[in-house]
Amino acid sequence: KEILARGTDYWKQMLEWGKNNNALTEKEASILKMVVNMNYTGRIPTEKQAKVVMSARKRMIQEGMPLQF
């Protein structure tokens, strides 16, 4: 739910930040790309994928990612 509530722009910015700071695993980046494109594809993340995204977000915030973009 939080993934949908934040909207794709937020996740796109997180993906960019993660790439620029080498803060994402390949799996996390792949799932984030799916989240960013969910408005176009209609695919929403599974519960398991959502947990991966939220875990990555928490870790990246600890690594210095802004809370807001």
XYZ file of N, CA and C in Angstrom:
207
model
N 0.829 -1.206 0.000
C 0.000 0.000 0.000
C 0.864 1.257 0.000
N 1.921 1.237 0.798
C 2.793 2.414 0.838
C 3.451 2.650 -0.514
N 3.746 1.568 -1.214
C 4.369 1.703 -2.528
C 3.426 2.441 -3.469
N 2.161 2.056 -3.474
C 1.181 2.723 -4.330
C 0.948 4.159 -3.877
N 0.907 4.379 -2.568
C 0.631 5.709 -2.024
C 1.725 6.715 -2.374
N 2.971 6.268 -2.411
C 4.082 7.191 -2.700
C 4.135 7.592 -4.164
N 3.590 6.788 -5.021
C 3.572 7.125 -6.445
C 4.881 6.796 -7.147
N 4.785 6.662 -8.444
C 5.944 6.217 -9.222
C 7.080 7.237 -9.260
N 6.774 8.521 -9.156
C 7.842 9.532 -9.192
C 8.817 9.344 -8.038
N 8.294 9.059 -6.853
C 9.160 8.842 -5.686
C 10.100 7.668 -5.936
N 9.537 6.567 -6.419
C 10.349 5.362 -6.625
C 11.359 5.560 -7.750
N 10.997 6.356 -8.734
C 11.943 6.671 -9.813
C 13.141 7.433 -9.244
N 12.869 8.394 -8.372
C 13.947 9.168 -7.740
C 14.804 8.263 -6.857
N 14.153 7.347 -6.139
C 14.898 6.412 -5.298
C 15.789 5.514 -6.147
N 15.274 5.048 -7.264
C 16.054 4.218 -8.174
C 17.270 4.987 -8.685
N 17.067 6.234 -9.085
C 18.179 7.076 -9.555
C 19.225 7.270 -8.456
N 18.760 7.597 -7.252
C 19.681 7.812 -6.135
C 20.466 6.536 -5.859
N 19.757 5.422 -5.849
C 20.398 4.141 -5.589
C 21.458 3.795 -6.617
N 21.161 4.064 -7.896
C 22.136 3.797 -8.958
C 23.342 4.721 -8.824
N 23.084 5.992 -8.601
C 24.165 6.979 -8.512
C 25.082 6.741 -7.320
N 24.552 6.094 -6.278
C 25.328 5.870 -5.056
C 25.691 4.398 -4.845
N 25.513 3.601 -5.893
C 25.802 2.160 -5.810
C 25.190 1.534 -4.559
N 23.942 1.897 -4.278
C 23.292 1.467 -3.043
C 22.260 0.360 -3.261
N 22.086 -0.086 -4.516
C 21.067 -1.091 -4.807
C 21.696 -2.387 -5.305
N 21.114 -3.494 -4.865
C 21.511 -4.767 -5.454
C 20.805 -4.881 -6.806
N 21.233 -5.830 -7.601
C 20.600 -6.043 -8.903
C 19.118 -6.399 -8.725
N 18.826 -7.226 -7.737
C 17.443 -7.629 -7.461
C 16.597 -6.425 -7.061
N 17.130 -5.589 -6.170
C 16.390 -4.402 -5.731
C 16.126 -3.462 -6.905
N 17.143 -3.255 -7.744
C 16.986 -2.371 -8.901
C 15.930 -2.915 -9.861
N 15.940 -4.208 -10.070
C 14.974 -4.837 -10.969
C 13.547 -4.654 -10.469
N 13.332 -4.875 -9.175
C 11.995 -4.713 -8.603
C 11.586 -3.242 -8.637
N 12.522 -2.350 -8.346
C 12.199 -0.912 -8.393
C 11.813 -0.480 -9.799
N 12.481 -1.015 -10.813
C 12.114 -0.691 -12.203
C 10.675 -1.109 -12.483
N 10.291 -2.279 -11.973
C 8.919 -2.738 -12.150
C 7.942 -1.783 -11.455
N 8.302 -1.331 -10.242
C 7.451 -0.402 -9.495
C 7.311 0.917 -10.260
N 8.419 1.413 -10.792
C 8.407 2.672 -11.546
C 7.488 2.558 -12.763
N 7.448 1.393 -13.381
C 6.654 1.208 -14.598
C 5.256 0.645 -14.352
N 4.836 0.530 -13.091
C 3.564 -0.133 -12.811
C 2.361 0.585 -13.417
N 2.448 1.895 -13.599
C 1.335 2.612 -14.226
C 1.172 2.230 -15.696
N 2.278 1.862 -16.331
C 2.238 1.498 -17.753
C 1.927 0.023 -17.949
N 2.495 -0.822 -17.091
C 2.357 -2.263 -17.269
C 1.149 -2.845 -16.548
N 0.688 -2.148 -15.503
C -0.396 -2.677 -14.697
C 0.066 -3.713 -13.676
N 1.364 -4.021 -13.682
C 1.914 -4.998 -12.731
C 2.244 -4.287 -11.425
N 1.722 -4.812 -10.339
C 2.066 -4.263 -9.029
C 2.933 -5.291 -8.299
N 3.782 -4.827 -7.404
C 4.677 -5.765 -6.725
C 3.921 -6.726 -5.810
N 4.458 -7.934 -5.704
C 3.913 -8.906 -4.762
C 4.284 -8.458 -3.354
N 3.718 -9.111 -2.366
C 4.045 -8.798 -0.965
C 5.548 -8.970 -0.724
N 6.105 -10.035 -1.267
C 7.537 -10.318 -1.100
C 8.383 -9.224 -1.763
N 8.005 -8.823 -2.982
C 8.741 -7.765 -3.687
C 8.618 -6.438 -2.947
N 7.447 -6.162 -2.406
C 7.240 -4.918 -1.658
C 8.161 -4.872 -0.439
N 8.326 -6.006 0.227
C 9.216 -6.059 1.386
C 10.650 -5.765 0.985
N 11.074 -6.263 -0.183
C 12.431 -5.998 -0.679
C 12.610 -4.501 -0.909
N 11.623 -3.867 -1.533
C 11.686 -2.434 -1.823
C 11.731 -1.616 -0.539
N 10.868 -1.954 0.417
C 10.816 -1.187 1.655
C 12.086 -1.378 2.488
N 12.637 -2.564 2.449
C 13.894 -2.835 3.145
C 15.032 -2.028 2.513
N 15.058 -1.986 1.186
C 16.082 -1.206 0.479
C 15.927 0.274 0.807
N 14.680 0.758 0.851
C 14.425 2.168 1.170
C 14.973 2.506 2.554
N 14.668 1.654 3.529
C 15.125 1.894 4.896
C 16.654 1.942 4.948
N 17.296 0.997 4.291
C 18.760 0.941 4.286
C 19.353 2.168 3.593
N 18.764 2.559 2.473
C 19.297 3.691 1.715
C 19.128 5.006 2.479
N 18.051 5.138 3.251
C 17.870 6.329 4.088
C 18.994 6.383 5.125
N 19.334 5.240 5.688
C 20.443 5.181 6.651
C 21.770 5.533 5.980
N 21.848 5.286 4.669
C 23.069 5.586 3.920
C 23.082 7.022 3.388
N 22.043 7.801 3.710
C 22.049 9.210 3.339
C 21.043 9.647 2.298
N 20.197 8.735 1.835
C 19.181 9.130 0.855
C 18.173 10.068 1.514
N 17.782 11.150 0.838
C 16.791 12.069 1.420
C 15.455 11.349 1.669
N 14.743 11.775 2.697
C 13.411 11.212 2.961
C 12.423 11.665 1.909
N 12.601 12.868 1.401
C 11.735 13.435 0.365
C 12.587 13.845 -0.821
N 11.991 13.766 -2.000
C 12.712 14.237 -3.201
C 12.018 15.468 -3.753
